[in-house]
Amino acid sequence: MNLLYISIANELFATGGIICRKINRLALKNNTLQFSEYYITLRKSKLSKIYDTLRGYKCGLTKMHINTIIRKINKEKIDIVFIDTSLYGKLSKGINKRTTAKVVTFFHNCEYEIYKQSIKRKIVSIPLLHSVYINEYFSLKYSARCVFLTERDNKDCIKRYGFIPNSFLSPIALENYYIFNKKNIIKKPKELLFVGSYFFPNIHGLVWFINKVLPYVDYRLTIIGRGFEKEEFLKQLNDKSKINIMGYVDSLDKEYERADIVVQPVFEGSGMKTKTAECLMYGKPLISTSEGLVGYINELKYVYRCDTSEEFINTLVALKNTELPSFCENLRKIFEEYYSLNARTENYKNLIKEIENA
């Protein structure tokens, strides 16, 4: 089986999407003898982005890229093309029309839903939303398999675009890069941790949590993520006395080990939250909204679901008088079984068999 992997070229700092693309690449490479790859660099100038958008292209894709990729597919007799974003639908259409290769598209989210939420904040324009719609539609129409993180995303796309794709579910996965080798301490919690990128669902959720929850509980909150030190974020906070903003850090190990509870007050989005899987990998107690737990196993010990300020406050107050482990072995086991690179590799083994036998 000859597989070509196509992706957006990764930028310098890791985000949930970059981490997910890395796992896809590794899992596919583990399952194929002949593996090649092609990366598309994001366009830098605003003018070129506007021009691409008006022509219906997204994320650096151009007609020249499409022609180059199609020549590569035909020359190298590629069997499967794995496209690691649903925003390259024009490419999917071209491959479907001009080659015999089977296209697999990975949906990081139902992208239209994410961009629609962004438009409320005037981050993107109507032409951009139209471009997203066209590309996601083509990805659904011209892919032999559409890989979704959750059944919710699958249903959202079916509802949005009006037809049922050839779907394959594969939950979020991470490399197992943390090995716990310290004494498991049982203690009463006092330190909260939030880890995430400077992205509108995280910004909105953190402002809400700091203003509506943190003043009423006896905890300190550490925030890790490049961008949260910006004045535009800080000026939305009523009180900064109980928070510590660290920005970007090279390694998360020490901060997760120091934290007693991870909080994830996220109310918007699509797909699955990468930081939930990361929390499971580190074996840390987690308090999250329902949105942060979409796609994950329900009712896990040391994972608490809260969707209102009252629920967050009541849970944190109750846990203040409870002794929690510094490493929850049950959460780590769940991560290894369902949300690790090994789990994704096995999952993609089944995906490739499905395509071969179709």
PDB file of C-alpha atoms in Angstrom, residues 57-349:
ATOM      1  CA  TYR A  57      -8.836  28.174  -1.394  1.00  0.00           C
ATOM      2  CA  LYS A  58      -7.862  27.717   2.277  1.00  0.00           C
ATOM      3  CA  CYS A  59      -4.731  27.328   4.404  1.00  0.00           C
ATOM      4  CA  GLY A  60      -2.109  27.993   1.730  1.00  0.00           C
ATOM      5  CA  LEU A  61      -3.546  25.646  -0.901  1.00  0.00           C
ATOM      6  CA  THR A  62      -3.285  26.920  -4.500  1.00  0.00           C
ATOM      7  CA  LYS A  63      -4.004  25.565  -7.967  1.00  0.00           C
ATOM      8  CA  MET A  64      -0.261  25.025  -8.399  1.00  0.00           C
ATOM      9  CA  HIS A  65      -0.188  22.809  -5.283  1.00  0.00           C
ATOM     10  CA  ILE A  66      -3.102  20.766  -6.613  1.00  0.00           C
ATOM     11  CA  ASN A  67      -1.433  20.177  -9.988  1.00  0.00           C
ATOM     12  CA  THR A  68       1.893  19.264  -8.332  1.00  0.00           C
ATOM     13  CA  ILE A  69       0.214  16.781  -5.981  1.00  0.00           C
ATOM     14  CA  ILE A  70      -1.788  15.152  -8.771  1.00  0.00           C
ATOM     15  CA  ARG A  71       1.371  14.669 -10.859  1.00  0.00           C
ATOM     16  CA  LYS A  72       3.064  13.111  -7.819  1.00  0.00           C
ATOM     17  CA  ILE A  73       0.136  10.732  -7.225  1.00  0.00           C
ATOM     18  CA  ASN A  74       0.094   9.513 -10.821  1.00  0.00           C
ATOM     19  CA  LYS A  75       3.875   9.248 -11.122  1.00  0.00           C
ATOM     20  CA  GLU A  76       4.362   7.360  -7.852  1.00  0.00           C
ATOM     21  CA  LYS A  77       1.206   5.247  -8.225  1.00  0.00           C
ATOM     22  CA  ILE A  78      -0.200   6.370  -4.880  1.00  0.00           C
ATOM     23  CA  ASP A  79      -3.038   4.176  -3.558  1.00  0.00           C
ATOM     24  CA  ILE A  80      -4.280   6.304  -0.639  1.00  0.00           C
ATOM     25  CA  VAL A  81      -4.030  10.053  -0.082  1.00  0.00           C
ATOM     26  CA  PHE A  82      -4.549  11.053   3.542  1.00  0.00           C
ATOM     27  CA  ILE A  83      -5.422  14.765   3.772  1.00  0.00           C
ATOM     28  CA  ASP A  84      -5.016  16.041   7.321  1.00  0.00           C
ATOM     29  CA  THR A  85      -7.630  18.794   7.163  1.00  0.00           C
ATOM     30  CA  SER A  86     -11.137  19.148   5.794  1.00  0.00           C
ATOM     31  CA  LEU A  87     -10.198  22.616   4.484  1.00  0.00           C
ATOM     32  CA  TYR A  88      -8.490  21.151   1.376  1.00  0.00           C
ATOM     33  CA  GLY A  89     -11.714  20.038  -0.277  1.00  0.00           C
ATOM     34  CA  LYS A  90     -10.702  21.496  -3.630  1.00  0.00           C
ATOM     35  CA  LEU A  91      -7.682  19.199  -3.541  1.00  0.00           C
ATOM     36  CA  SER A  92      -9.914  16.200  -2.713  1.00  0.00           C
ATOM     37  CA  LYS A  93     -12.072  16.990  -5.720  1.00  0.00           C
ATOM     38  CA  GLY A  94      -9.059  17.278  -8.025  1.00  0.00           C
ATOM     39  CA  ILE A  95      -7.592  13.975  -6.832  1.00  0.00           C
ATOM     40  CA  ASN A  96     -10.942  12.228  -7.214  1.00  0.00           C
ATOM     41  CA  LYS A  97     -11.421  13.508 -10.762  1.00  0.00           C
ATOM     42  CA  ARG A  98      -7.874  13.092 -12.091  1.00  0.00           C
ATOM     43  CA  THR A  99      -6.388  10.033 -10.340  1.00  0.00           C
ATOM     44  CA  THR A 100      -7.375   6.548  -9.165  1.00  0.00           C
ATOM     45  CA  ALA A 101      -6.143   7.162  -5.601  1.00  0.00           C
ATOM     46  CA  LYS A 102      -8.600   6.969  -2.725  1.00  0.00           C
ATOM     47  CA  VAL A 103      -8.838  10.060  -0.567  1.00  0.00           C
ATOM     48  CA  VAL A 104      -9.087   9.924   3.232  1.00  0.00           C
ATOM     49  CA  THR A 105      -9.824  13.255   4.935  1.00  0.00           C
ATOM     50  CA  PHE A 106      -9.290  13.905   8.615  1.00  0.00           C
ATOM     51  CA  PHE A 107     -11.787  16.315  10.204  1.00  0.00           C
ATOM     52  CA  HIS A 108     -10.166  18.040  13.179  1.00  0.00           C
ATOM     53  CA  ASN A 109     -13.535  19.684  13.780  1.00  0.00           C
ATOM     54  CA  CYS A 110     -16.678  20.397  11.894  1.00  0.00           C
ATOM     55  CA  GLU A 111     -14.769  23.452  10.618  1.00  0.00           C
ATOM     56  CA  TYR A 112     -17.840  25.379   9.511  1.00  0.00           C
ATOM     57  CA  GLU A 113     -19.097  25.371  13.102  1.00  0.00           C
ATOM     58  CA  ILE A 114     -15.778  26.730  14.401  1.00  0.00           C
ATOM     59  CA  TYR A 115     -15.618  29.504  11.806  1.00  0.00           C
ATOM     60  CA  LYS A 116     -19.263  30.390  12.355  1.00  0.00           C
ATOM     61  CA  GLN A 117     -18.537  30.857  16.062  1.00  0.00           C
ATOM     62  CA  SER A 118     -15.509  32.992  15.159  1.00  0.00           C
ATOM     63  CA  ILE A 119     -17.531  35.272  12.927  1.00  0.00           C
ATOM     64  CA  LYS A 120     -19.546  36.420  15.950  1.00  0.00           C
ATOM     65  CA  ARG A 121     -16.299  37.982  17.144  1.00  0.00           C
ATOM     66  CA  LYS A 122     -15.518  39.508  13.724  1.00  0.00           C
ATOM     67  CA  ILE A 123     -12.325  37.442  13.427  1.00  0.00           C
ATOM     68  CA  VAL A 124     -13.181  36.214   9.926  1.00  0.00           C
ATOM     69  CA  SER A 125     -15.308  37.465   7.064  1.00  0.00           C
ATOM     70  CA  ILE A 126     -18.334  36.130   5.182  1.00  0.00           C
ATOM     71  CA  PRO A 127     -16.226  35.244   2.098  1.00  0.00           C
ATOM     72  CA  LEU A 128     -13.977  33.167   4.340  1.00  0.00           C
ATOM     73  CA  LEU A 129     -16.961  31.315   5.771  1.00  0.00           C
ATOM     74  CA  HIS A 130     -18.135  30.580   2.229  1.00  0.00           C
ATOM     75  CA  SER A 131     -14.685  29.218   1.370  1.00  0.00           C
ATOM     76  CA  VAL A 132     -14.791  26.972   4.442  1.00  0.00           C
ATOM     77  CA  TYR A 133     -18.234  25.703   3.434  1.00  0.00           C
ATOM     78  CA  ILE A 134     -17.177  24.846  -0.125  1.00  0.00           C
ATOM     79  CA  ASN A 135     -14.013  23.041   0.942  1.00  0.00           C
ATOM     80  CA  GLU A 136     -15.670  21.040   3.686  1.00  0.00           C
ATOM     81  CA  TYR A 137     -18.485  20.082   1.321  1.00  0.00           C
ATOM     82  CA  PHE A 138     -15.992  18.840  -1.283  1.00  0.00           C
ATOM     83  CA  SER A 139     -14.052  16.946   1.409  1.00  0.00           C
ATOM     84  CA  LEU A 140     -17.209  15.080   2.400  1.00  0.00           C
ATOM     85  CA  LYS A 141     -18.268  14.435  -1.191  1.00  0.00           C
ATOM     86  CA  TYR A 142     -14.973  13.277  -2.685  1.00  0.00           C
ATOM     87  CA  SER A 143     -13.393  11.285   0.170  1.00  0.00           C
ATOM     88  CA  ALA A 144     -13.503   7.504   0.310  1.00  0.00           C
ATOM     89  CA  ARG A 145     -13.411   7.851   4.099  1.00  0.00           C
ATOM     90  CA  CYS A 146     -14.005  10.851   6.354  1.00  0.00           C
ATOM     91  CA  VAL A 147     -12.278  10.434   9.720  1.00  0.00           C
ATOM     92  CA  PHE A 148     -14.063  12.160  12.611  1.00  0.00           C
ATOM     93  CA  LEU A 149     -12.964  12.524  16.219  1.00  0.00           C
ATOM     94  CA  THR A 150     -16.514  12.277  17.537  1.00  0.00           C
ATOM     95  CA  GLU A 151     -19.991  11.216  16.515  1.00  0.00           C
ATOM     96  CA  ARG A 152     -21.069  14.807  17.216  1.00  0.00           C
ATOM     97  CA  ASP A 153     -18.835  16.148  14.441  1.00  0.00           C
ATOM     98  CA  ASN A 154     -20.103  13.464  12.088  1.00  0.00           C
ATOM     99  CA  LYS A 155     -23.729  14.405  12.816  1.00  0.00           C
ATOM    100  CA  ASP A 156     -22.994  18.137  12.577  1.00  0.00           C
ATOM    101  CA  CYS A 157     -21.526  17.670   9.099  1.00  0.00           C
ATOM    102  CA  ILE A 158     -24.418  15.475   7.979  1.00  0.00           C
ATOM    103  CA  LYS A 159     -26.877  18.104   9.202  1.00  0.00           C
ATOM    104  CA  ARG A 160     -24.921  20.976   7.649  1.00  0.00           C
ATOM    105  CA  TYR A 161     -24.248  19.472   4.215  1.00  0.00           C
ATOM    106  CA  GLY A 162     -27.245  17.200   3.756  1.00  0.00           C
ATOM    107  CA  PHE A 163     -25.695  13.834   2.952  1.00  0.00           C
ATOM    108  CA  ILE A 164     -24.108  10.934   4.812  1.00  0.00           C
ATOM    109  CA  PRO A 165     -20.347  10.480   4.187  1.00  0.00           C
ATOM    110  CA  ASN A 166     -18.337   7.266   4.519  1.00  0.00           C
ATOM    111  CA  SER A 167     -17.422   7.955   8.130  1.00  0.00           C
ATOM    112  CA  PHE A 168     -14.745   6.457  10.364  1.00  0.00           C
ATOM    113  CA  LEU A 169     -14.420   7.427  14.036  1.00  0.00           C
ATOM    114  CA  SER A 170     -11.003   7.850  15.638  1.00  0.00           C
ATOM    115  CA  PRO A 171     -10.826   9.699  18.975  1.00  0.00           C
ATOM    116  CA  ILE A 172      -8.060  12.155  19.811  1.00  0.00           C
ATOM    117  CA  ALA A 173      -4.619  10.727  20.585  1.00  0.00           C
ATOM    118  CA  LEU A 174      -1.283  11.906  21.980  1.00  0.00           C
ATOM    119  CA  GLU A 175       2.213  10.555  22.224  1.00  0.00           C
ATOM    120  CA  ASN A 176       2.933   9.076  25.632  1.00  0.00           C
ATOM    121  CA  TYR A 177       5.719  11.519  26.472  1.00  0.00           C
ATOM    122  CA  TYR A 178       5.258  11.632  30.261  1.00  0.00           C
ATOM    123  CA  ILE A 179       6.490   8.871  32.547  1.00  0.00           C
ATOM    124  CA  PHE A 180       5.461   9.183  36.196  1.00  0.00           C
ATOM    125  CA  ASN A 181       8.349   8.086  38.397  1.00  0.00           C
ATOM    126  CA  LYS A 182       7.747   9.995  41.611  1.00  0.00           C
ATOM    127  CA  LYS A 183       5.993   9.170  44.870  1.00  0.00           C
ATOM    128  CA  ASN A 184       2.206   9.434  44.581  1.00  0.00           C
ATOM    129  CA  ILE A 185       1.322  12.019  47.232  1.00  0.00           C
ATOM    130  CA  ILE A 186      -2.167  12.299  48.726  1.00  0.00           C
ATOM    131  CA  LYS A 187      -2.979  15.848  49.808  1.00  0.00           C
ATOM    132  CA  LYS A 188      -5.684  18.495  50.019  1.00  0.00           C
ATOM    133  CA  PRO A 189      -5.736  20.605  46.841  1.00  0.00           C
ATOM    134  CA  LYS A 190      -4.871  24.297  46.585  1.00  0.00           C
ATOM    135  CA  GLU A 191      -3.276  24.772  43.148  1.00  0.00           C
ATOM    136  CA  LEU A 192      -5.315  24.896  39.909  1.00  0.00           C
ATOM    137  CA  LEU A 193      -3.854  24.690  36.406  1.00  0.00           C
ATOM    138  CA  PHE A 194      -5.133  25.741  32.983  1.00  0.00           C
ATOM    139  CA  VAL A 195      -3.166  24.874  29.831  1.00  0.00           C
ATOM    140  CA  GLY A 196      -4.250  26.025  26.387  1.00  0.00           C
ATOM    141  CA  SER A 197      -3.621  28.154  23.325  1.00  0.00           C
ATOM    142  CA  TYR A 198      -4.761  31.767  22.997  1.00  0.00           C
ATOM    143  CA  PHE A 199      -7.929  30.827  21.105  1.00  0.00           C
ATOM    144  CA  PHE A 200     -11.379  32.374  21.511  1.00  0.00           C
ATOM    145  CA  PRO A 201     -13.063  29.461  23.371  1.00  0.00           C
ATOM    146  CA  ASN A 202     -10.154  29.387  25.853  1.00  0.00           C
ATOM    147  CA  ILE A 203     -10.114  33.169  26.255  1.00  0.00           C
ATOM    148  CA  HIS A 204     -13.852  33.366  26.845  1.00  0.00           C
ATOM    149  CA  GLY A 205     -13.857  30.419  29.252  1.00  0.00           C
ATOM    150  CA  LEU A 206     -10.911  31.656  31.310  1.00  0.00           C
ATOM    151  CA  VAL A 207     -12.312  35.174  31.682  1.00  0.00           C
ATOM    152  CA  TRP A 208     -15.592  33.662  32.843  1.00  0.00           C
ATOM    153  CA  PHE A 209     -13.859  31.328  35.316  1.00  0.00           C
ATOM    154  CA  ILE A 210     -11.579  34.002  36.796  1.00  0.00           C
ATOM    155  CA  ASN A 211     -14.439  36.495  37.221  1.00  0.00           C
ATOM    156  CA  LYS A 212     -17.284  34.163  38.191  1.00  0.00           C
ATOM    157  CA  VAL A 213     -15.641  31.262  40.057  1.00  0.00           C
ATOM    158  CA  LEU A 214     -12.147  32.020  41.349  1.00  0.00           C
ATOM    159  CA  PRO A 215     -13.151  34.845  43.766  1.00  0.00           C
ATOM    160  CA  TYR A 216     -15.360  32.408  45.694  1.00  0.00           C
ATOM    161  CA  VAL A 217     -12.903  29.554  46.236  1.00  0.00           C
ATOM    162  CA  ASP A 218      -9.629  29.271  48.159  1.00  0.00           C
ATOM    163  CA  TYR A 219      -7.323  28.331  45.269  1.00  0.00           C
ATOM    164  CA  ARG A 220      -4.649  29.882  43.076  1.00  0.00           C
ATOM    165  CA  LEU A 221      -4.731  29.441  39.292  1.00  0.00           C
ATOM    166  CA  THR A 222      -1.694  29.042  37.020  1.00  0.00           C
ATOM    167  CA  ILE A 223      -2.283  29.746  33.317  1.00  0.00           C
ATOM    168  CA  ILE A 224       0.077  28.321  30.712  1.00  0.00           C
ATOM    169  CA  GLY A 225      -0.231  29.361  27.089  1.00  0.00           C
ATOM    170  CA  ARG A 226       1.385  31.943  24.846  1.00  0.00           C
ATOM    171  CA  GLY A 227      -0.755  35.082  24.565  1.00  0.00           C
ATOM    172  CA  PHE A 228      -2.517  35.192  27.922  1.00  0.00           C
ATOM    173  CA  GLU A 229      -0.083  37.843  29.130  1.00  0.00           C
ATOM    174  CA  LYS A 230      -1.586  40.278  26.581  1.00  0.00           C
ATOM    175  CA  GLU A 231      -3.261  43.435  27.836  1.00  0.00           C
ATOM    176  CA  GLU A 232      -6.397  42.648  25.809  1.00  0.00           C
ATOM    177  CA  PHE A 233      -6.852  39.557  27.983  1.00  0.00           C
ATOM    178  CA  LEU A 234      -5.782  41.081  31.298  1.00  0.00           C
ATOM    179  CA  LYS A 235      -8.134  44.060  31.031  1.00  0.00           C
ATOM    180  CA  GLN A 236     -11.127  41.684  31.007  1.00  0.00           C
ATOM    181  CA  LEU A 237     -10.249  40.339  34.466  1.00  0.00           C
ATOM    182  CA  ASN A 238     -11.859  41.828  37.578  1.00  0.00           C
ATOM    183  CA  ASP A 239      -9.099  40.619  39.905  1.00  0.00           C
ATOM    184  CA  LYS A 240      -5.633  39.290  39.055  1.00  0.00           C
ATOM    185  CA  SER A 241      -4.461  38.586  42.614  1.00  0.00           C
ATOM    186  CA  LYS A 242      -5.117  34.822  42.519  1.00  0.00           C
ATOM    187  CA  ILE A 243      -3.659  34.045  39.090  1.00  0.00           C
ATOM    188  CA  ASN A 244      -0.152  33.342  37.814  1.00  0.00           C
ATOM    189  CA  ILE A 245       0.295  33.676  34.034  1.00  0.00           C
ATOM    190  CA  MET A 246       3.377  31.813  32.823  1.00  0.00           C
ATOM    191  CA  GLY A 247       2.843  32.080  29.064  1.00  0.00           C
ATOM    192  CA  TYR A 248       4.785  29.548  27.002  1.00  0.00           C
ATOM    193  CA  VAL A 249       6.941  26.934  28.772  1.00  0.00           C
ATOM    194  CA  ASP A 250       9.352  24.442  27.194  1.00  0.00           C
ATOM    195  CA  SER A 251       8.135  21.528  29.322  1.00  0.00           C
ATOM    196  CA  LEU A 252       4.786  21.016  31.024  1.00  0.00           C
ATOM    197  CA  ASP A 253       5.948  18.209  33.330  1.00  0.00           C
ATOM    198  CA  LYS A 254       6.801  20.342  36.357  1.00  0.00           C
ATOM    199  CA  GLU A 255       3.647  22.432  36.125  1.00  0.00           C
ATOM    200  CA  TYR A 256       1.355  19.406  35.868  1.00  0.00           C
ATOM    201  CA  GLU A 257       3.205  17.761  38.761  1.00  0.00           C
ATOM    202  CA  ARG A 258       2.862  20.902  40.887  1.00  0.00           C
ATOM    203  CA  ALA A 259      -0.853  21.320  40.137  1.00  0.00           C
ATOM    204  CA  ASP A 260      -3.485  19.630  42.271  1.00  0.00           C
ATOM    205  CA  ILE A 261      -6.416  20.010  39.855  1.00  0.00           C
ATOM    206  CA  VAL A 262      -6.633  20.906  36.167  1.00  0.00           C
ATOM    207  CA  VAL A 263      -9.566  23.122  35.148  1.00  0.00           C
ATOM    208  CA  GLN A 264     -11.043  23.377  31.670  1.00  0.00           C
ATOM    209  CA  PRO A 265     -13.845  25.987  31.522  1.00  0.00           C
ATOM    210  CA  VAL A 266     -14.508  25.795  27.773  1.00  0.00           C
ATOM    211  CA  PHE A 267     -18.031  26.331  26.438  1.00  0.00           C
ATOM    212  CA  GLU A 268     -17.528  26.545  22.666  1.00  0.00           C
ATOM    213  CA  GLY A 269     -15.823  24.556  19.963  1.00  0.00           C
ATOM    214  CA  SER A 270     -15.996  21.359  17.966  1.00  0.00           C
ATOM    215  CA  GLY A 271     -13.996  18.143  17.788  1.00  0.00           C
ATOM    216  CA  MET A 272     -12.292  16.960  20.980  1.00  0.00           C
ATOM    217  CA  LYS A 273     -10.144  18.969  23.370  1.00  0.00           C
ATOM    218  CA  THR A 274      -6.495  17.894  23.178  1.00  0.00           C
ATOM    219  CA  LYS A 275      -5.810  19.176  26.684  1.00  0.00           C
ATOM    220  CA  THR A 276      -8.310  16.700  28.154  1.00  0.00           C
ATOM    221  CA  ALA A 277      -6.259  13.807  26.767  1.00  0.00           C
ATOM    222  CA  GLU A 278      -3.107  15.497  28.017  1.00  0.00           C
ATOM    223  CA  CYS A 279      -4.597  15.739  31.505  1.00  0.00           C
ATOM    224  CA  LEU A 280      -5.407  12.010  31.413  1.00  0.00           C
ATOM    225  CA  MET A 281      -1.836  11.279  30.309  1.00  0.00           C
ATOM    226  CA  TYR A 282      -0.484  13.215  33.303  1.00  0.00           C
ATOM    227  CA  GLY A 283      -2.976  11.431  35.573  1.00  0.00           C
ATOM    228  CA  LYS A 284      -4.334  14.671  37.052  1.00  0.00           C
ATOM    229  CA  PRO A 285      -7.789  15.309  38.566  1.00  0.00           C
ATOM    230  CA  LEU A 286      -9.831  17.366  36.113  1.00  0.00           C
ATOM    231  CA  ILE A 287     -12.794  19.727  36.410  1.00  0.00           C
ATOM    232  CA  SER A 288     -14.241  20.416  32.973  1.00  0.00           C
ATOM    233  CA  THR A 289     -17.347  21.659  31.238  1.00  0.00           C
ATOM    234  CA  SER A 290     -19.354  19.211  29.144  1.00  0.00           C
ATOM    235  CA  GLU A 291     -17.770  20.718  26.018  1.00  0.00           C
ATOM    236  CA  GLY A 292     -14.305  19.784  27.258  1.00  0.00           C
ATOM    237  CA  LEU A 293     -15.404  16.167  27.745  1.00  0.00           C
ATOM    238  CA  VAL A 294     -17.113  15.589  24.379  1.00  0.00           C
ATOM    239  CA  GLY A 295     -15.873  12.330  22.855  1.00  0.00           C
ATOM    240  CA  TYR A 296     -14.332  11.029  26.087  1.00  0.00           C
ATOM    241  CA  ILE A 297     -15.471   8.164  28.296  1.00  0.00           C
ATOM    242  CA  ASN A 298     -18.106   9.308  30.786  1.00  0.00           C
ATOM    243  CA  GLU A 299     -18.133   8.983  34.582  1.00  0.00           C
ATOM    244  CA  LEU A 300     -14.422   8.629  35.291  1.00  0.00           C
ATOM    245  CA  LYS A 301     -13.194   8.804  38.863  1.00  0.00           C
ATOM    246  CA  TYR A 302     -11.376  12.112  39.507  1.00  0.00           C
ATOM    247  CA  VAL A 303     -13.018  13.776  36.473  1.00  0.00           C
ATOM    248  CA  TYR A 304     -15.742  16.254  37.462  1.00  0.00           C
ATOM    249  CA  ARG A 305     -18.271  17.761  35.032  1.00  0.00           C
ATOM    250  CA  CYS A 306     -19.359  21.361  35.774  1.00  0.00           C
ATOM    251  CA  ASP A 307     -21.253  23.735  33.482  1.00  0.00           C
ATOM    252  CA  THR A 308     -22.283  26.619  35.756  1.00  0.00           C
ATOM    253  CA  SER A 309     -20.414  28.867  38.154  1.00  0.00           C
ATOM    254  CA  GLU A 310     -22.348  27.292  41.035  1.00  0.00           C
ATOM    255  CA  GLU A 311     -21.273  23.784  39.979  1.00  0.00           C
ATOM    256  CA  PHE A 312     -17.624  24.823  39.679  1.00  0.00           C
ATOM    257  CA  ILE A 313     -17.701  26.592  43.051  1.00  0.00           C
ATOM    258  CA  ASN A 314     -19.477  23.749  44.849  1.00  0.00           C
ATOM    259  CA  THR A 315     -17.121  21.131  43.397  1.00  0.00           C
ATOM    260  CA  LEU A 316     -13.992  23.107  44.247  1.00  0.00           C
ATOM    261  CA  VAL A 317     -15.231  23.814  47.787  1.00  0.00           C
ATOM    262  CA  ALA A 318     -16.038  20.130  48.319  1.00  0.00           C
ATOM    263  CA  LEU A 319     -12.648  19.017  46.955  1.00  0.00           C
ATOM    264  CA  LYS A 320     -10.888  21.491  49.246  1.00  0.00           C
ATOM    265  CA  ASN A 321     -11.709  19.185  52.142  1.00  0.00           C
ATOM    266  CA  THR A 322     -10.836  16.018  50.194  1.00  0.00           C
ATOM    267  CA  GLU A 323      -7.475  14.355  49.808  1.00  0.00           C
ATOM    268  CA  LEU A 324      -6.591  13.835  46.146  1.00  0.00           C
ATOM    269  CA  PRO A 325      -3.750  11.794  44.626  1.00  0.00           C
ATOM    270  CA  SER A 326      -1.015  13.647  42.757  1.00  0.00           C
ATOM    271  CA  PHE A 327      -1.218  10.915  40.082  1.00  0.00           C
ATOM    272  CA  CYS A 328      -4.485   9.134  39.245  1.00  0.00           C
ATOM    273  CA  GLU A 329      -3.543   5.725  37.875  1.00  0.00           C
ATOM    274  CA  ASN A 330      -7.046   5.053  36.535  1.00  0.00           C
ATOM    275  CA  LEU A 331      -6.879   8.143  34.305  1.00  0.00           C
ATOM    276  CA  ARG A 332      -3.468   7.175  32.960  1.00  0.00           C
ATOM    277  CA  LYS A 333      -4.754   3.681  32.083  1.00  0.00           C
ATOM    278  CA  ILE A 334      -7.724   5.166  30.218  1.00  0.00           C
ATOM    279  CA  PHE A 335      -5.340   7.390  28.266  1.00  0.00           C
ATOM    280  CA  GLU A 336      -3.087   4.486  27.276  1.00  0.00           C
ATOM    281  CA  GLU A 337      -5.997   2.297  26.175  1.00  0.00           C
ATOM    282  CA  TYR A 338      -8.038   4.832  24.204  1.00  0.00           C
ATOM    283  CA  TYR A 339      -6.155   8.104  23.556  1.00  0.00           C
ATOM    284  CA  SER A 340      -2.491   7.190  22.996  1.00  0.00           C
ATOM    285  CA  LEU A 341      -0.420   6.833  19.815  1.00  0.00           C
ATOM    286  CA  ASN A 342      -0.676   3.041  20.160  1.00  0.00           C
ATOM    287  CA  ALA A 343      -4.468   3.287  20.218  1.00  0.00           C
ATOM    288  CA  ARG A 344      -4.487   5.530  17.114  1.00  0.00           C
ATOM    289  CA  THR A 345      -2.062   3.196  15.297  1.00  0.00           C
ATOM    290  CA  GLU A 346      -4.358   0.214  15.888  1.00  0.00           C
ATOM    291  CA  ASN A 347      -7.337   2.311  14.861  1.00  0.00           C
ATOM    292  CA  TYR A 348      -5.705   3.275  11.563  1.00  0.00           C
ATOM    293  CA  LYS A 349      -4.754  -0.323  10.881  1.00  0.00           C
TER     294      LYS A 349
END
